[in-house]
Structure formats: C-alpha cells, structure tokens
Short mmCIF file of C-alpha atoms and ligand atoms in Angstrom, two decimals:
data_model
loop_
_atom_site.label_atom_id
_atom_site.label_comp_id
_atom_site.label_asym_id
_atom_site.label_seq_id
_atom_site.Cartn_x
_atom_site.Cartn_y
_atom_site.Cartn_z
CA MET A 155 -16.49 3.79 9.93
CA ARG A 156 -13.28 3.12 7.86
CA THR A 157 -13.77 0.78 4.76
CA PRO A 158 -11.03 -1.91 4.91
CA VAL A 159 -8.62 -1.92 1.92
CA ILE A 160 -7.00 -5.37 0.98
CA ALA A 161 -4.20 -4.61 -1.67
CA GLY A 162 -2.25 -7.24 -3.53
CA ASN A 163 1.24 -6.02 -4.54
CA TRP A 164 2.38 -8.50 -7.19
CA LYS A 165 5.87 -6.87 -7.22
CA LEU A 166 7.95 -8.16 -10.25
CA PHE A 167 5.94 -11.16 -10.92
CA LYS A 168 3.56 -12.22 -13.84
CA THR A 169 3.59 -11.86 -17.67
CA ILE A 170 0.51 -10.03 -19.15
CA ALA A 171 -1.29 -13.47 -19.80
CA GLU A 172 -0.40 -14.59 -16.13
CA ALA A 173 -1.81 -11.29 -14.76
CA THR A 174 -4.99 -11.26 -16.65
CA SER A 175 -5.52 -14.86 -15.82
CA LEU A 176 -4.92 -14.05 -12.22
CA VAL A 177 -7.61 -11.36 -12.18
CA ASN A 178 -9.93 -13.58 -14.18
CA ASP A 179 -9.69 -16.22 -11.55
CA LEU A 180 -10.01 -13.75 -8.67
CA LYS A 181 -13.17 -12.07 -9.97
CA PRO A 182 -15.81 -14.71 -9.14
CA LEU A 183 -14.17 -15.36 -5.91
CA VAL A 184 -14.62 -11.67 -4.56
CA SER A 185 -17.64 -10.61 -6.51
CA GLY A 186 -19.95 -11.13 -3.61
CA THR A 187 -17.62 -9.35 -1.27
CA ALA A 188 -19.08 -6.12 -0.05
CA GLY A 189 -17.54 -3.39 2.17
CA VAL A 190 -13.90 -4.11 1.32
CA GLU A 191 -12.01 -2.14 -1.21
CA ILE A 192 -10.03 -4.66 -3.26
CA VAL A 193 -6.92 -3.55 -5.06
CA VAL A 194 -4.35 -5.16 -7.17
CA ALA A 195 -1.09 -3.82 -8.24
CA PRO A 196 0.49 -5.66 -11.22
CA VAL A 197 3.71 -4.50 -13.12
CA PHE A 198 3.41 -1.51 -15.49
CA THR A 199 3.35 -3.53 -18.60
CA ALA A 200 0.35 -5.39 -17.43
CA LEU A 201 -1.82 -2.61 -16.13
CA SER A 202 -4.04 -1.82 -19.03
CA ARG A 203 -4.73 -5.33 -19.78
CA VAL A 204 -5.76 -6.26 -16.25
CA ALA A 205 -7.79 -2.99 -16.22
CA GLU A 206 -9.75 -4.29 -19.26
CA ALA A 207 -10.05 -7.74 -17.46
CA SER A 208 -11.25 -6.29 -14.35
CA ALA A 209 -13.69 -3.68 -15.78
CA GLY A 210 -17.12 -3.84 -14.10
CA SER A 211 -15.90 -5.92 -11.17
CA ASN A 212 -15.02 -4.69 -7.73
CA ILE A 213 -11.30 -5.05 -8.15
CA ARG A 214 -9.65 -1.67 -8.32
CA LEU A 215 -6.25 -1.24 -10.01
CA ALA A 216 -2.92 0.19 -8.51
CA ALA A 217 0.54 0.92 -10.02
CA GLN A 218 3.65 -0.04 -7.87
CA ASP A 219 5.38 3.49 -8.36
CA CYS A 220 5.07 6.74 -10.21
CA PHE A 221 7.04 9.79 -11.10
CA TRP A 222 6.32 13.24 -9.90
CA GLU A 223 6.26 15.19 -13.22
CA GLU A 224 3.55 15.00 -15.63
CA GLU A 225 5.70 14.80 -18.71
CA GLY A 226 9.01 15.64 -20.29
CA ALA A 227 12.47 14.37 -20.76
CA PHE A 228 12.46 11.80 -18.06
CA THR A 229 13.36 8.45 -19.75
CA GLY A 230 11.85 5.36 -17.95
CA GLU A 231 9.56 7.27 -15.86
CA VAL A 232 5.78 6.98 -15.69
CA ALA A 233 3.44 10.01 -14.78
CA PRO A 234 0.48 9.60 -12.31
CA LYS A 235 -1.88 10.80 -15.17
CA LEU A 236 -0.72 7.92 -17.33
CA LEU A 237 -1.60 5.52 -14.65
CA LYS A 238 -4.84 7.01 -14.63
CA ASP A 239 -5.01 6.62 -18.27
CA ALA A 240 -4.12 2.90 -17.98
CA GLY A 241 -6.99 2.44 -15.63
CA CYS A 242 -5.39 2.85 -12.22
CA SER A 243 -7.27 4.49 -9.20
CA HIS A 244 -4.33 3.86 -6.81
CA VAL A 245 -0.63 3.92 -6.71
CA ILE A 246 1.75 2.32 -4.24
CA ILE A 247 4.51 4.79 -3.19
CA GLY A 248 7.52 4.39 -1.12
CA HIS A 249 7.54 0.72 -0.77
CA SER A 250 10.57 -0.37 1.36
CA GLU A 251 12.07 -2.22 -1.87
CA ARG A 252 12.04 1.07 -3.58
CA ARG A 253 13.79 2.83 -0.50
CA GLN A 254 16.23 0.02 -0.30
CA TYR A 255 17.20 -0.75 -4.00
CA PHE A 256 16.19 2.43 -5.84
CA GLY A 257 17.08 5.42 -3.70
CA GLU A 258 13.50 6.36 -2.75
CA THR A 259 13.66 8.96 -0.04
CA ASP A 260 11.06 10.57 2.09
CA GLU A 261 11.48 13.67 -0.09
CA SER A 262 10.77 11.76 -3.32
CA VAL A 263 8.05 9.98 -1.72
CA ASN A 264 6.24 13.21 -0.70
CA LYS A 265 6.75 14.56 -4.26
CA LYS A 266 5.14 11.49 -5.70
CA VAL A 267 2.29 11.50 -3.11
CA LYS A 268 1.40 14.99 -4.22
CA ALA A 269 1.53 14.34 -7.93
CA ALA A 270 -0.57 11.23 -7.39
CA ILE A 271 -3.18 13.11 -5.45
CA GLY A 272 -3.07 15.85 -8.11
CA ALA A 273 -3.84 13.40 -10.89
CA GLY A 274 -6.89 11.98 -8.90
CA LEU A 275 -5.19 8.80 -7.81
CA THR A 276 -5.29 7.12 -4.17
CA ALA A 277 -1.74 6.99 -2.88
CA ILE A 278 -0.76 3.96 -0.79
CA VAL A 279 2.10 5.31 1.16
CA CYS A 280 4.51 2.74 2.75
CA VAL A 281 6.49 2.98 5.93
CA GLY A 282 8.19 0.64 8.18
CA GLU A 283 11.47 0.09 10.07
CA THR A 284 14.20 -2.49 9.46
CA LEU A 285 15.03 -5.29 11.78
CA ALA A 286 18.15 -3.27 12.99
CA GLU A 287 16.05 -0.19 13.67
CA ARG A 288 13.58 -2.27 15.65
CA GLU A 289 16.16 -3.77 17.53
CA ALA A 290 17.86 -0.25 18.43
CA ASP A 291 14.47 0.70 19.77
CA LYS A 292 14.05 3.29 16.76
CA THR A 293 10.87 2.09 15.37
CA PHE A 294 8.71 5.00 16.39
CA ALA A 295 11.34 7.56 15.47
CA VAL A 296 11.71 6.05 12.08
CA ILE A 297 8.05 5.78 11.46
CA GLU A 298 7.54 9.46 12.57
CA THR A 299 10.38 10.62 10.12
CA GLN A 300 8.73 8.68 7.17
CA VAL A 301 5.25 9.82 8.02
CA ARG A 302 6.14 13.39 8.54
CA GLY A 303 8.43 13.46 5.47
CA GLY A 304 6.29 11.52 3.13
CA LEU A 305 3.07 13.55 4.09
CA ALA A 306 4.68 16.89 4.23
CA ASP A 307 2.45 19.73 3.13
CA ILE A 308 -0.49 17.43 2.71
CA THR A 309 -3.71 19.01 3.73
CA ALA A 310 -6.49 17.30 5.46
CA GLU A 311 -8.53 17.45 2.33
CA SER A 312 -5.85 15.75 0.33
CA LEU A 313 -5.50 13.11 2.99
CA LYS A 314 -8.76 11.58 1.94
CA GLN A 315 -6.80 10.25 -1.17
CA VAL A 316 -4.02 8.68 1.06
CA VAL A 317 -3.70 5.27 2.54
CA ILE A 318 -0.90 4.60 4.77
CA ALA A 319 0.81 1.10 4.78
CA TYR A 320 2.90 0.05 7.70
CA GLU A 321 5.19 -2.64 6.32
CA PRO A 322 7.89 -3.55 8.93
CA VAL A 323 10.80 -4.52 6.59
CA TRP A 324 11.90 -7.55 8.70
CA ALA A 325 8.33 -9.04 8.13
CA ILE A 326 8.28 -8.72 4.25
CA GLY A 327 8.78 -11.91 2.35
CA THR A 328 10.14 -13.62 5.53
CA GLY A 329 7.10 -15.35 6.63
CA LYS A 330 7.79 -13.70 10.05
CA THR A 331 4.68 -11.43 10.53
CA ALA A 332 4.47 -8.88 13.30
CA SER A 333 2.36 -10.13 16.15
CA ASP A 334 -1.05 -8.52 16.26
CA ALA A 335 -0.08 -6.55 19.36
CA GLN A 336 3.16 -5.38 17.51
CA ALA A 337 1.38 -4.18 14.42
CA GLN A 338 -1.55 -2.48 16.43
CA GLU A 339 1.03 -0.52 18.62
CA VAL A 340 2.63 1.02 15.52
CA HIS A 341 -0.84 1.63 13.79
CA ALA A 342 -1.95 3.40 16.77
CA PHE A 343 1.05 5.39 16.86
CA ILE A 344 0.63 6.45 13.31
CA ARG A 345 -2.95 7.35 13.87
CA CYS A 346 -2.04 9.61 16.70
CA LEU A 347 0.75 11.17 14.66
CA VAL A 348 -1.77 11.88 11.80
CA ALA A 349 -4.14 13.54 14.54
CA LYS A 350 -1.18 15.80 15.53
CA LEU A 351 -0.38 16.77 11.94
CA LEU A 352 -3.95 17.18 10.54
CA GLY A 353 -6.33 16.83 13.42
CA GLN A 354 -8.61 14.17 14.92
CA PRO A 355 -11.07 13.78 12.08
CA SER A 356 -8.44 13.18 9.55
CA ALA A 357 -6.79 10.62 11.86
CA ASP A 358 -10.33 8.81 12.37
CA ALA A 359 -10.87 8.55 8.63
CA VAL A 360 -7.47 7.56 7.35
CA ARG A 361 -7.08 3.87 6.48
CA ILE A 362 -3.85 2.32 7.86
CA LEU A 363 -2.86 -1.16 6.35
CA TYR A 364 -0.55 -3.61 7.65
CA GLY A 365 1.85 -5.50 5.25
CA GLY A 366 4.46 -8.26 5.92
CA SER A 367 3.71 -11.84 5.39
CA VAL A 368 0.03 -11.40 5.53
CA LYS A 369 -1.62 -14.99 4.81
CA PRO A 370 -5.15 -16.34 5.07
CA ASP A 371 -4.51 -17.72 8.51
CA ASN A 372 -3.07 -14.50 10.18
CA VAL A 373 -5.31 -11.82 8.56
CA LYS A 374 -8.28 -12.23 10.96
CA GLY A 375 -6.18 -11.49 14.18
CA LEU A 376 -4.59 -8.50 12.38
CA MET A 377 -7.90 -7.20 11.12
CA ALA A 378 -9.56 -7.58 14.54
CA GLN A 379 -6.92 -4.87 15.89
CA ALA A 380 -8.60 -1.37 16.45
CA ASP A 381 -6.24 0.57 14.16
CA ILE A 382 -5.51 -1.97 11.50
CA ASP A 383 -7.73 -1.14 8.57
CA GLY A 384 -6.65 -3.43 5.85
CA ALA A 385 -3.60 -5.48 4.44
CA LEU A 386 -0.99 -4.79 1.71
CA VAL A 387 -0.31 -8.40 0.66
CA GLY A 388 2.84 -9.68 -1.32
CA GLY A 389 3.32 -13.33 -1.71
CA ALA A 390 -0.15 -14.53 -0.83
CA SER A 391 -1.55 -12.17 -3.37
CA LEU A 392 -0.09 -14.12 -6.26
CA LYS A 393 -2.75 -16.72 -6.11
CA ALA A 394 -6.33 -16.23 -6.54
CA ASP A 395 -7.49 -18.66 -3.73
CA SER A 396 -5.15 -17.31 -1.04
CA PHE A 397 -5.63 -13.62 -1.94
CA ALA A 398 -9.56 -14.27 -1.99
CA ALA A 399 -9.30 -15.89 1.32
CA ILE A 400 -7.53 -12.69 2.80
CA VAL A 401 -10.14 -10.35 1.04
CA ASN A 402 -13.02 -12.68 2.40
CA TYR A 403 -11.32 -12.55 6.00
CA ALA A 404 -14.58 -11.63 7.58
CA GLY A 405 -16.58 -14.27 5.92
P1 13P B 103 4.81 -10.27 1.65
O1 13P B 103 3.38 -10.57 2.02
O2 13P B 103 5.31 -11.17 0.60
O3 13P B 103 5.62 -10.32 2.95
O4 13P B 103 5.10 -8.83 1.13
C1 13P B 103 4.48 -7.81 1.69
C2 13P B 103 4.73 -6.59 0.79
O5 13P B 103 5.92 -6.03 0.80
C3 13P B 103 3.53 -6.03 0.35
O6 13P B 103 3.85 -4.65 -0.25
#
C-alpha cells in the first residue's frame, strides 16, 4: 500500500509571521490524521521558522526549488543540504511555473532531483502538459518526455526518495480541475512508464500526486482513483481549514 501524500505549495505567498501562524492553525486540525504524509512548502525565507513551529508535529516541510551544487559561487541559489539544514524533508522540483517563467528544463530538473536525493531529501517532481499540448493530443508524449528526462539515471533504490506530481498546466490556479478520469488516465500512464523504466515493484511503490485546483469538494473523487496517491495543492493550501479538509479527505 502506498501512503498518500497531501502537500501544500504556498508559492510566493505569506510572510514569516503569516506562514508560522498558518502552520500553527493547521497543527491541531491534522494532529489526529494518521496514514497521510502531510507536507507544506513555504517560501525559502520562512522555512526555518515554519520548521520550528511544526517540530514534533506530523507536518513535514518542503522547499519549492533547489540548486544542484552543494556550494560555490552561485549567487542566489540554495543547495539541498541547506534545505535539510533549515528543516526540510522534501523539495518540489520542476514545477510548471518554474518551467514557464524561470527556464527550468528536464535536464535541470534531473540534476536537481539527483542532488536532492543525494542530500537525503524526497524530491516531488512535477510534470504536466499545457492546454495547447492537450488539445493537440500531445499529453502522453509530453509527460513521457518529462518523466524520462526528469528521472534519467535514477535507480530503483533512489526512486524511493521520489514522488511524482502530475499537474496539468491548464488546471493550475484556474479552478478548472481535471476530471477524475482525465487525471487517472495520465497517472496510470506514468505508472506504466515507471514500470518500463525501473520495474514493476518501483512502479507499484511510487506515489503519484495530482495537482491543479484541488479543493475540499473534489479531493475525494480524485483520491478514489486507483493511481492517484495524493495531491499537490496550491490556492486551497493557503488557509488552514481548507487544507485540513483536503488532508482529512478520508474522514
Ligand atoms: P492550485 O491548487 O492553486 O491550482 O495550484 C496547484 C499547484 O500548482 C500546486 O503546485
């Protein structure tokens, strides 16, 4: 059985005070939740304070990006081991906003994934097609390229530190979620591809999250799909009650 992951991507929102207050509000709402890996991803500047605020709770911490080098003359970058130092257990890599606005490529995603794994972090690797790609029937081709590229040279052993997030770009922040069937179809495709690349046991074990306008009222249908193992939540993770309702989808 795969432990579901519900992760909140806070994107470029919240000051340190707002981020710590959100995690403090969230803690009691999810403290009784068992069998779900709960992750929040604040901006870099809030990481260590949110780590302090969530210490001892069942809430884990992710960064929203990382660099692939450990140290050096790389102004503005943050190394995976420094994220670990700040209290992170996870890091989101290759989010479509980074691909779209900051020149992230499958090659840079792959370098970051390897570095994150090397530092002992779990990499949440994002893939997803744009609306134009979906309308041109290129969804599976795009996803295959992104998964093959992002996970190039990753071993079955390292894949234990990888979570894949399928986030169709047209569903992000639009209120237009993929239907349960649309999401399941792509998740099943990704799992088949992982089986081809790394074998069936790896495919059976890897968690594949859905992201794109996940809300308390659509999470249950998505989570009922055979190959959907969790959610990467944007907007609805910015409030404690709505994120807690998603985390507690089963209850
Ligand atoms: P929304 O939930 O706001 O659509 O964002 C999804 C997302 O990009 C999570 O990484």
